[in-house]
Amino acid sequence: MKEYIYTFFAIALFFGLVSCQSVEETKTIKLAHGLDETHPVHRAMVFMGQELEKKSEGTLKIDVYPNQQLGSERQCLELLQIGSLGMTKVSAAVMENFSPNMKVFGLPYLFKNRAQTFRVLDGPIGKELLDGGEKYWLKGLGYYDAGSRSFYTVKSPIEKPDDLKGLKIRVMESVTAMNMIKSMGGAPTPISSGELYTALQQGVVDGAENNPPTFYLTREYEVCKYFSLDEHTTIPDVLIMSTHLWNSLNEEEQGWVQEAADASVQYQRKLWANAEEEALAAVEKAGVTISRPDKTPFMEKVTSVYDSYRDNTEIYSLIKRIQETN
């Protein structure tokens, strides 16, 4: 009987150790971002986690923290740099404060169309800019589609650049974005996305600029009844991992992460295309006046933004290379 009991405990101990070892071998990556759980970016991140878990047979997992639970985009980047957070998604406009050459994406009317945008992002130029973040402890994994940014305002539509005169327009923490608004005649006002709804409601700013899905999901259409689709910038979102975490993974694990990220990029872009159509239909139904102003006057106003980079050989070279990409 004693031998039976000892054998039972030996087997139980063995399986207990195997179970603990299995738990210990599972690496969980914390991924934080500032968007709503219904947003295409969040859904793509959940998909990425599922893909990574399948590829790694459960040894790598991703926990996603949406809605600025762990901080703003800038704060999440800072957490990545010190290794306190594994992954995040930020706008390239915010990324430019950490990896300067990313500011090229914030230039107005840089791309010809959506197809050309993806060719640039998925090609050598996009890879070069992702790799440029590594010396700042930020490993770029890919680009999510964030559509084109346009103006939305509380009291009157933006049909021409002169309509921006005297208006305070919320922008991201981006020097490029601020210079663009100034060149068009507006007063750029950096405010975090989490504070924007109240700022619009209270008249702290007169309007903002963003893409249709974000305008819809943040419910800012409840305050802003004019959406002018001038599509002045096409700034991608950047999926980033802390180099501290990336370098702690072995080569096989790094491959799984990159493959899962690549799959999520393609998935997100499909979700995004549908979300744009649905968002425009929804805000129009809610009483928002949507207009499509002539872009030419806006393009003429921002030539000074391009001229300001003539002495910056790196950025100016990137501009030319992007413009020459068919």
mmCIF file of C-alpha atoms in Angstrom:
data_model
loop_
_atom_site.group_PDB
_atom_site.id
_atom_site.type_symbol
_atom_site.label_atom_id
_atom_site.label_comp_id
_atom_site.label_asym_id
_atom_site.label_seq_id
_atom_site.Cartn_x
_atom_site.Cartn_y
_atom_site.Cartn_z
ATOM 1 C CA MET A 1 0.000 0.000 0.000
ATOM 2 C CA LYS A 2 2.873 2.351 0.919
ATOM 3 C CA GLU A 3 4.543 1.650 -2.426
ATOM 4 C CA TYR A 4 1.283 2.541 -4.193
ATOM 5 C CA ILE A 5 1.042 5.839 -2.283
ATOM 6 C CA TYR A 6 4.692 6.704 -3.018
ATOM 7 C CA THR A 7 4.173 5.875 -6.695
ATOM 8 C CA PHE A 8 1.025 8.042 -6.790
ATOM 9 C CA PHE A 9 2.839 11.031 -5.261
ATOM 10 C CA ALA A 10 5.821 10.543 -7.538
ATOM 11 C CA ILE A 11 3.566 10.619 -10.599
ATOM 12 C CA ALA A 12 1.640 13.625 -9.239
ATOM 13 C CA LEU A 13 4.894 15.443 -8.522
ATOM 14 C CA PHE A 14 6.204 14.692 -12.022
ATOM 15 C CA PHE A 15 3.100 16.045 -13.729
ATOM 16 C CA GLY A 16 3.081 19.007 -11.366
ATOM 17 C CA LEU A 17 6.629 19.882 -12.353
ATOM 18 C CA VAL A 18 5.863 19.467 -16.046
ATOM 19 C CA SER A 19 2.816 21.717 -15.650
ATOM 20 C CA CYS A 20 4.815 24.395 -13.839
ATOM 21 C CA GLN A 21 7.581 24.193 -16.395
ATOM 22 C CA SER A 22 5.026 24.606 -19.185
ATOM 23 C CA VAL A 23 3.600 27.709 -17.488
ATOM 24 C CA GLU A 24 7.076 29.122 -16.933
ATOM 25 C CA GLU A 25 8.009 28.564 -20.578
ATOM 26 C CA THR A 26 5.009 30.550 -21.823
ATOM 27 C CA LYS A 27 6.103 34.124 -22.483
ATOM 28 C CA THR A 28 3.307 36.677 -22.345
ATOM 29 C CA ILE A 29 3.846 39.933 -24.227
ATOM 30 C CA LYS A 30 2.040 43.018 -22.943
ATOM 31 C CA LEU A 31 0.732 45.140 -25.823
ATOM 32 C CA ALA A 32 -0.896 48.506 -25.040
ATOM 33 C CA HIS A 33 -2.575 51.057 -27.298
ATOM 34 C CA GLY A 34 -4.990 53.980 -27.057
ATOM 35 C CA LEU A 35 -7.882 52.867 -29.258
ATOM 36 C CA ASP A 36 -11.331 51.396 -28.674
ATOM 37 C CA GLU A 37 -11.840 47.617 -28.655
ATOM 38 C CA THR A 38 -14.047 47.838 -31.759
ATOM 39 C CA HIS A 39 -11.326 49.629 -33.741
ATOM 40 C CA PRO A 40 -9.746 47.723 -36.676
ATOM 41 C CA VAL A 41 -6.318 48.137 -35.061
ATOM 42 C CA HIS A 42 -7.413 46.435 -31.831
ATOM 43 C CA ARG A 43 -9.105 43.628 -33.727
ATOM 44 C CA ALA A 44 -5.935 43.125 -35.787
ATOM 45 C CA MET A 45 -3.872 42.927 -32.616
ATOM 46 C CA VAL A 46 -6.157 40.268 -31.163
ATOM 47 C CA PHE A 47 -5.755 38.379 -34.461
ATOM 48 C CA MET A 48 -1.966 38.753 -34.195
ATOM 49 C CA GLY A 49 -2.064 37.244 -30.718
ATOM 50 C CA GLN A 50 -4.053 34.278 -31.988
ATOM 51 C CA GLU A 51 -1.618 33.772 -34.873
ATOM 52 C CA LEU A 52 1.401 33.991 -32.564
ATOM 53 C CA GLU A 53 -0.071 31.507 -30.116
ATOM 54 C CA LYS A 54 -0.703 29.044 -32.978
ATOM 55 C CA LYS A 55 2.745 29.455 -34.518
ATOM 56 C CA SER A 56 4.514 29.094 -31.178
ATOM 57 C CA GLU A 57 2.251 26.260 -29.996
ATOM 58 C CA GLY A 58 1.286 28.295 -26.959
ATOM 59 C CA THR A 59 4.773 29.326 -25.860
ATOM 60 C CA LEU A 60 4.235 32.967 -26.869
ATOM 61 C CA LYS A 61 1.077 34.903 -26.053
ATOM 62 C CA ILE A 62 -0.067 38.524 -26.311
ATOM 63 C CA ASP A 63 -2.213 40.355 -23.763
ATOM 64 C CA VAL A 64 -3.750 43.479 -25.318
ATOM 65 C CA TYR A 65 -4.538 46.553 -23.189
ATOM 66 C CA PRO A 66 -6.686 49.060 -25.181
ATOM 67 C CA ASN A 67 -8.163 52.487 -24.343
ATOM 68 C CA GLN A 68 -4.967 54.070 -22.956
ATOM 69 C CA GLN A 69 -5.072 51.708 -19.972
ATOM 70 C CA LEU A 70 -1.283 51.876 -19.725
ATOM 71 C CA GLY A 71 -0.850 55.438 -20.972
ATOM 72 C CA SER A 72 -0.875 57.666 -24.034
ATOM 73 C CA GLU A 73 0.992 56.782 -27.227
ATOM 74 C CA ARG A 74 4.019 58.777 -26.111
ATOM 75 C CA GLN A 75 3.976 57.163 -22.665
ATOM 76 C CA CYS A 76 3.742 53.680 -24.208
ATOM 77 C CA LEU A 77 6.803 54.398 -26.349
ATOM 78 C CA GLU A 78 8.699 55.503 -23.267
ATOM 79 C CA LEU A 79 7.672 52.277 -21.494
ATOM 80 C CA LEU A 80 9.003 50.294 -24.464
ATOM 81 C CA GLN A 81 12.313 52.129 -24.300
ATOM 82 C CA ILE A 82 12.903 51.092 -20.682
ATOM 83 C CA GLY A 83 11.568 47.573 -21.245
ATOM 84 C CA SER A 84 8.467 47.912 -19.034
ATOM 85 C CA LEU A 85 6.101 47.212 -21.952
ATOM 86 C CA GLY A 86 6.466 44.698 -24.768
ATOM 87 C CA MET A 87 4.601 46.162 -27.746
ATOM 88 C CA THR A 88 2.501 49.111 -28.800
ATOM 89 C CA LYS A 89 0.935 50.855 -31.776
ATOM 90 C CA VAL A 90 1.513 54.532 -32.340
ATOM 91 C CA SER A 91 0.924 56.979 -35.141
ATOM 92 C CA ALA A 92 4.043 57.699 -37.187
ATOM 93 C CA ALA A 93 3.415 61.358 -36.240
ATOM 94 C CA VAL A 94 4.099 60.521 -32.590
ATOM 95 C CA MET A 95 6.940 58.205 -33.542
ATOM 96 C CA GLU A 96 8.778 61.114 -35.196
ATOM 97 C CA ASN A 97 9.570 62.463 -31.705
ATOM 98 C CA PHE A 98 11.587 59.294 -31.078
ATOM 99 C CA SER A 99 12.819 58.349 -34.565
ATOM 100 C CA PRO A 100 13.206 61.662 -36.456
ATOM 101 C CA ASN A 101 13.060 60.412 -40.052
ATOM 102 C CA MET A 102 9.505 59.156 -39.448
ATOM 103 C CA LYS A 103 8.425 62.797 -39.772
ATOM 104 C CA VAL A 104 8.415 62.322 -43.551
ATOM 105 C CA PHE A 105 5.048 60.518 -43.238
ATOM 106 C CA GLY A 106 3.505 63.640 -41.743
ATOM 107 C CA LEU A 107 4.094 65.716 -44.859
ATOM 108 C CA PRO A 108 0.835 66.760 -46.528
ATOM 109 C CA TYR A 109 -0.151 65.277 -49.883
ATOM 110 C CA LEU A 110 2.979 63.110 -49.995
ATOM 111 C CA PHE A 111 1.421 59.993 -51.553
ATOM 112 C CA LYS A 112 -0.352 59.597 -54.902
ATOM 113 C CA ASN A 113 -2.973 57.077 -53.757
ATOM 114 C CA ARG A 114 -3.568 54.192 -51.334
ATOM 115 C CA ALA A 115 -1.900 51.564 -53.539
ATOM 116 C CA GLN A 116 1.286 53.625 -53.839
ATOM 117 C CA THR A 117 1.229 54.230 -50.078
ATOM 118 C CA PHE A 118 1.332 50.486 -49.413
ATOM 119 C CA ARG A 119 4.123 49.980 -51.960
ATOM 120 C CA VAL A 120 6.220 52.529 -50.080
ATOM 121 C CA LEU A 121 5.395 51.164 -46.621
ATOM 122 C CA ASP A 122 5.959 47.515 -47.548
ATOM 123 C CA GLY A 123 9.064 48.232 -49.630
ATOM 124 C CA PRO A 124 12.673 49.294 -48.927
ATOM 125 C CA ILE A 125 11.751 52.811 -47.768
ATOM 126 C CA GLY A 126 9.261 51.560 -45.190
ATOM 127 C CA LYS A 127 11.715 48.911 -43.927
ATOM 128 C CA GLU A 128 14.505 51.478 -43.677
ATOM 129 C CA LEU A 129 12.329 53.739 -41.522
ATOM 130 C CA LEU A 130 11.233 50.850 -39.295
ATOM 131 C CA ASP A 131 14.860 49.840 -38.773
ATOM 132 C CA GLY A 132 15.747 53.442 -37.939
ATOM 133 C CA GLY A 133 13.943 53.151 -34.616
ATOM 134 C CA GLU A 134 16.189 50.382 -33.278
ATOM 135 C CA LYS A 135 18.860 52.758 -31.996
ATOM 136 C CA TYR A 136 16.094 54.295 -29.880
ATOM 137 C CA TRP A 137 15.170 50.823 -28.453
ATOM 138 C CA LEU A 138 12.104 50.605 -30.710
ATOM 139 C CA LYS A 139 11.838 47.635 -33.087
ATOM 140 C CA GLY A 140 9.431 48.368 -35.950
ATOM 141 C CA LEU A 141 7.391 45.342 -37.078
ATOM 142 C CA GLY A 142 5.064 46.825 -39.696
ATOM 143 C CA TYR A 143 2.537 49.467 -40.666
ATOM 144 C CA TYR A 144 -1.202 49.442 -40.084
ATOM 145 C CA ASP A 145 -3.461 51.478 -42.359
ATOM 146 C CA ALA A 146 -4.731 54.661 -40.704
ATOM 147 C CA GLY A 147 -6.321 56.088 -43.824
ATOM 148 C CA SER A 148 -6.110 59.786 -44.599
ATOM 149 C CA ARG A 149 -6.653 62.582 -42.117
ATOM 150 C CA SER A 150 -9.206 65.310 -42.817
ATOM 151 C CA PHE A 151 -10.697 68.257 -40.934
ATOM 152 C CA TYR A 152 -13.807 68.143 -38.787
ATOM 153 C CA THR A 153 -15.171 71.227 -37.078
ATOM 154 C CA VAL A 154 -17.874 72.352 -34.677
ATOM 155 C CA LYS A 155 -19.407 75.428 -36.315
ATOM 156 C CA SER A 156 -18.607 75.593 -40.042
ATOM 157 C CA PRO A 157 -16.994 73.422 -42.757
ATOM 158 C CA ILE A 158 -13.447 73.767 -44.077
ATOM 159 C CA GLU A 159 -13.923 74.193 -47.821
ATOM 160 C CA LYS A 160 -10.722 76.171 -48.508
ATOM 161 C CA PRO A 161 -7.572 77.051 -46.530
ATOM 162 C CA ASP A 162 -8.924 80.502 -45.648
ATOM 163 C CA ASP A 163 -11.668 78.784 -43.625
ATOM 164 C CA LEU A 164 -8.990 77.726 -41.119
ATOM 165 C CA LYS A 165 -7.990 81.292 -40.251
ATOM 166 C CA GLY A 166 -8.521 82.001 -36.575
ATOM 167 C CA LEU A 167 -9.493 78.401 -35.796
ATOM 168 C CA LYS A 168 -7.758 76.339 -33.124
ATOM 169 C CA ILE A 169 -7.239 72.880 -34.602
ATOM 170 C CA ARG A 170 -6.216 69.954 -32.448
ATOM 171 C CA VAL A 171 -3.119 68.140 -33.729
ATOM 172 C CA MET A 172 -0.976 65.290 -32.447
ATOM 173 C CA GLU A 173 2.336 66.015 -30.722
ATOM 174 C CA SER A 174 4.092 66.462 -34.049
ATOM 175 C CA VAL A 175 6.141 69.422 -35.265
ATOM 176 C CA THR A 176 5.289 68.461 -38.850
ATOM 177 C CA ALA A 177 1.546 68.497 -38.120
ATOM 178 C CA MET A 178 1.801 71.854 -36.380
ATOM 179 C CA ASN A 179 3.742 73.390 -39.270
ATOM 180 C CA MET A 180 1.155 72.087 -41.741
ATOM 181 C CA ILE A 181 -1.759 73.703 -39.879
ATOM 182 C CA LYS A 182 0.188 76.968 -39.590
ATOM 183 C CA SER A 183 0.912 76.972 -43.325
ATOM 184 C CA MET A 184 -2.816 76.633 -44.007
ATOM 185 C CA GLY A 185 -3.654 79.529 -41.678
ATOM 186 C CA GLY A 186 -4.924 77.661 -38.606
ATOM 187 C CA ALA A 187 -3.688 77.628 -35.013
ATOM 188 C CA PRO A 188 -2.366 74.141 -34.143
ATOM 189 C CA THR A 189 -3.183 72.977 -30.619
ATOM 190 C CA PRO A 190 -1.646 69.704 -29.360
ATOM 191 C CA ILE A 191 -4.073 67.783 -27.148
ATOM 192 C CA SER A 192 -4.060 64.083 -26.234
ATOM 193 C CA SER A 193 -6.745 61.987 -27.922
ATOM 194 C CA GLY A 194 -8.318 61.103 -24.575
ATOM 195 C CA GLU A 195 -9.014 64.782 -23.817
ATOM 196 C CA LEU A 196 -10.210 65.829 -27.266
ATOM 197 C CA TYR A 197 -13.955 65.192 -26.951
ATOM 198 C CA THR A 198 -14.191 67.449 -23.898
ATOM 199 C CA ALA A 199 -11.921 70.060 -25.509
ATOM 200 C CA LEU A 200 -14.253 70.245 -28.522
ATOM 201 C CA GLN A 201 -17.316 70.352 -26.292
ATOM 202 C CA GLN A 202 -15.940 73.178 -24.165
ATOM 203 C CA GLY A 203 -14.592 75.231 -27.075
ATOM 204 C CA VAL A 204 -10.924 74.768 -26.151
ATOM 205 C CA VAL A 205 -10.453 73.912 -29.827
ATOM 206 C CA ASP A 206 -12.682 74.608 -32.825
ATOM 207 C CA GLY A 207 -11.949 71.400 -34.640
ATOM 208 C CA ALA A 208 -9.534 68.557 -35.227
ATOM 209 C CA GLU A 209 -8.234 66.316 -37.987
ATOM 210 C CA ASN A 210 -8.349 62.562 -38.228
ATOM 211 C CA ASN A 211 -9.593 59.636 -40.289
ATOM 212 C CA PRO A 212 -13.283 58.594 -40.592
ATOM 213 C CA PRO A 213 -13.224 55.486 -38.322
ATOM 214 C CA THR A 214 -11.562 57.382 -35.476
ATOM 215 C CA PHE A 215 -13.956 60.325 -35.894
ATOM 216 C CA TYR A 216 -16.838 57.876 -35.601
ATOM 217 C CA LEU A 217 -15.556 55.605 -32.819
ATOM 218 C CA THR A 218 -14.543 58.500 -30.551
ATOM 219 C CA ARG A 219 -18.103 59.884 -31.001
ATOM 220 C CA GLU A 220 -16.620 63.292 -31.781
ATOM 221 C CA TYR A 221 -19.268 63.557 -34.501
ATOM 222 C CA GLU A 222 -21.680 64.346 -31.641
ATOM 223 C CA VAL A 223 -19.906 67.706 -31.261
ATOM 224 C CA CYS A 224 -18.456 68.313 -34.729
ATOM 225 C CA LYS A 225 -21.137 68.449 -37.410
ATOM 226 C CA TYR A 226 -18.862 69.198 -40.378
ATOM 227 C CA PHE A 227 -16.392 66.710 -41.897
ATOM 228 C CA SER A 228 -14.347 68.073 -44.826
ATOM 229 C CA LEU A 229 -12.550 65.271 -46.661
ATOM 230 C CA ASP A 230 -9.501 67.190 -47.859
ATOM 231 C CA GLU A 231 -7.328 64.129 -46.999
ATOM 232 C CA HIS A 232 -4.275 66.240 -46.277
ATOM 233 C CA THR A 233 -2.087 63.544 -44.750
ATOM 234 C CA THR A 234 -1.797 59.774 -44.956
ATOM 235 C CA ILE A 235 0.056 58.869 -41.782
ATOM 236 C CA PRO A 236 0.352 55.151 -41.030
ATOM 237 C CA ASP A 237 0.210 53.544 -37.633
ATOM 238 C CA VAL A 238 3.401 51.768 -36.625
ATOM 239 C CA LEU A 239 3.462 48.436 -34.797
ATOM 240 C CA ILE A 240 6.469 48.426 -32.473
ATOM 241 C CA MET A 241 8.180 46.072 -30.055
ATOM 242 C CA SER A 242 10.693 46.979 -27.367
ATOM 243 C CA THR A 243 14.199 45.991 -28.491
ATOM 244 C CA HIS A 244 14.750 44.764 -24.915
ATOM 245 C CA LEU A 245 12.061 42.144 -25.505
ATOM 246 C CA TRP A 246 12.989 41.454 -29.147
ATOM 247 C CA ASN A 247 16.619 40.753 -28.210
ATOM 248 C CA SER A 248 15.508 38.400 -25.412
ATOM 249 C CA LEU A 249 13.768 36.156 -27.968
ATOM 250 C CA ASN A 250 15.620 33.480 -29.890
ATOM 251 C CA GLU A 251 15.731 33.521 -33.688
ATOM 252 C CA GLU A 252 12.776 31.158 -34.059
ATOM 253 C CA GLU A 253 10.639 33.211 -31.669
ATOM 254 C CA GLN A 254 11.530 36.417 -33.504
ATOM 255 C CA GLY A 255 10.413 34.762 -36.736
ATOM 256 C CA TRP A 256 7.057 33.807 -35.214
ATOM 257 C CA VAL A 257 6.505 37.365 -33.959
ATOM 258 C CA GLN A 258 7.328 38.908 -37.335
ATOM 259 C CA GLU A 259 5.118 36.418 -39.217
ATOM 260 C CA ALA A 260 2.193 37.082 -36.867
ATOM 261 C CA ALA A 261 2.723 40.843 -37.231
ATOM 262 C CA ASP A 262 2.815 40.570 -41.044
ATOM 263 C CA ALA A 263 -0.422 38.556 -41.043
ATOM 264 C CA SER A 264 -2.109 41.114 -38.792
ATOM 265 C CA VAL A 265 -1.067 43.970 -41.098
ATOM 266 C CA GLN A 266 -2.857 42.390 -44.067
ATOM 267 C CA TYR A 267 -5.876 41.547 -41.912
ATOM 268 C CA GLN A 268 -6.062 45.081 -40.488
ATOM 269 C CA ARG A 269 -5.977 46.704 -43.922
ATOM 270 C CA LYS A 270 -9.041 44.734 -45.003
ATOM 271 C CA LEU A 271 -10.846 45.649 -41.792
ATOM 272 C CA TRP A 272 -9.883 49.282 -42.296
ATOM 273 C CA ALA A 273 -11.332 49.557 -45.805
ATOM 274 C CA ASN A 274 -14.705 48.329 -44.521
ATOM 275 C CA ALA A 275 -14.528 50.527 -41.419
ATOM 276 C CA GLU A 276 -14.020 53.682 -43.483
ATOM 277 C CA GLU A 277 -17.168 53.081 -45.524
ATOM 278 C CA GLU A 278 -19.217 52.197 -42.440
ATOM 279 C CA ALA A 279 -17.949 55.225 -40.491
ATOM 280 C CA LEU A 280 -18.809 57.748 -43.201
ATOM 281 C CA ALA A 281 -22.300 56.286 -43.582
ATOM 282 C CA ALA A 282 -22.842 56.314 -39.807
ATOM 283 C CA VAL A 283 -21.741 59.910 -39.166
ATOM 284 C CA GLU A 284 -23.768 61.151 -42.123
ATOM 285 C CA LYS A 285 -26.812 59.385 -40.709
ATOM 286 C CA ALA A 286 -26.100 61.100 -37.372
ATOM 287 C CA GLY A 287 -26.385 64.514 -39.011
ATOM 288 C CA VAL A 288 -22.807 65.313 -40.011
ATOM 289 C CA THR A 289 -22.388 67.267 -43.256
ATOM 290 C CA ILE A 290 -19.676 65.590 -45.332
ATOM 291 C CA SER A 291 -17.948 67.602 -48.048
ATOM 292 C CA ARG A 292 -15.121 66.894 -50.481
ATOM 293 C CA PRO A 293 -13.321 70.198 -51.115
ATOM 294 C CA ASP A 294 -10.941 70.818 -54.005
ATOM 295 C CA LYS A 295 -7.499 69.762 -52.735
ATOM 296 C CA THR A 296 -5.498 72.044 -55.036
ATOM 297 C CA PRO A 297 -5.667 75.218 -52.876
ATOM 298 C CA PHE A 298 -4.620 73.189 -49.831
ATOM 299 C CA MET A 299 -1.704 71.647 -51.725
ATOM 300 C CA GLU A 300 -0.528 75.082 -52.834
ATOM 301 C CA LYS A 301 -0.545 76.333 -49.249
ATOM 302 C CA VAL A 302 1.762 73.626 -47.938
ATOM 303 C CA THR A 303 4.666 74.057 -50.370
ATOM 304 C CA SER A 304 6.499 75.977 -47.632
ATOM 305 C CA VAL A 305 6.431 72.826 -45.471
ATOM 306 C CA TYR A 306 8.374 70.956 -48.169
ATOM 307 C CA ASP A 307 10.764 73.864 -48.719
ATOM 308 C CA SER A 308 11.682 73.806 -45.030
ATOM 309 C CA TYR A 309 13.293 70.377 -45.547
ATOM 310 C CA ARG A 310 15.588 71.308 -48.429
ATOM 311 C CA ASP A 311 18.550 71.626 -46.069
ATOM 312 C CA ASN A 312 17.777 68.311 -44.382
ATOM 313 C CA THR A 313 19.393 65.965 -46.896
ATOM 314 C CA GLU A 314 18.079 62.758 -45.294
ATOM 315 C CA ILE A 315 14.441 63.848 -45.213
ATOM 316 C CA TYR A 316 14.567 65.551 -48.595
ATOM 317 C CA SER A 317 16.040 62.415 -50.146
ATOM 318 C CA LEU A 318 13.219 60.349 -48.606
ATOM 319 C CA ILE A 319 10.641 62.778 -50.012
ATOM 320 C CA LYS A 320 12.062 62.423 -53.508
ATOM 321 C CA ARG A 321 12.289 58.635 -53.284
ATOM 322 C CA ILE A 322 8.663 58.377 -52.111
ATOM 323 C CA GLN A 323 7.437 60.704 -54.837
ATOM 324 C CA GLU A 324 9.327 58.667 -57.444
ATOM 325 C CA THR A 325 7.803 55.366 -56.293
ATOM 326 C CA ASN A 326 5.126 54.267 -58.774
#
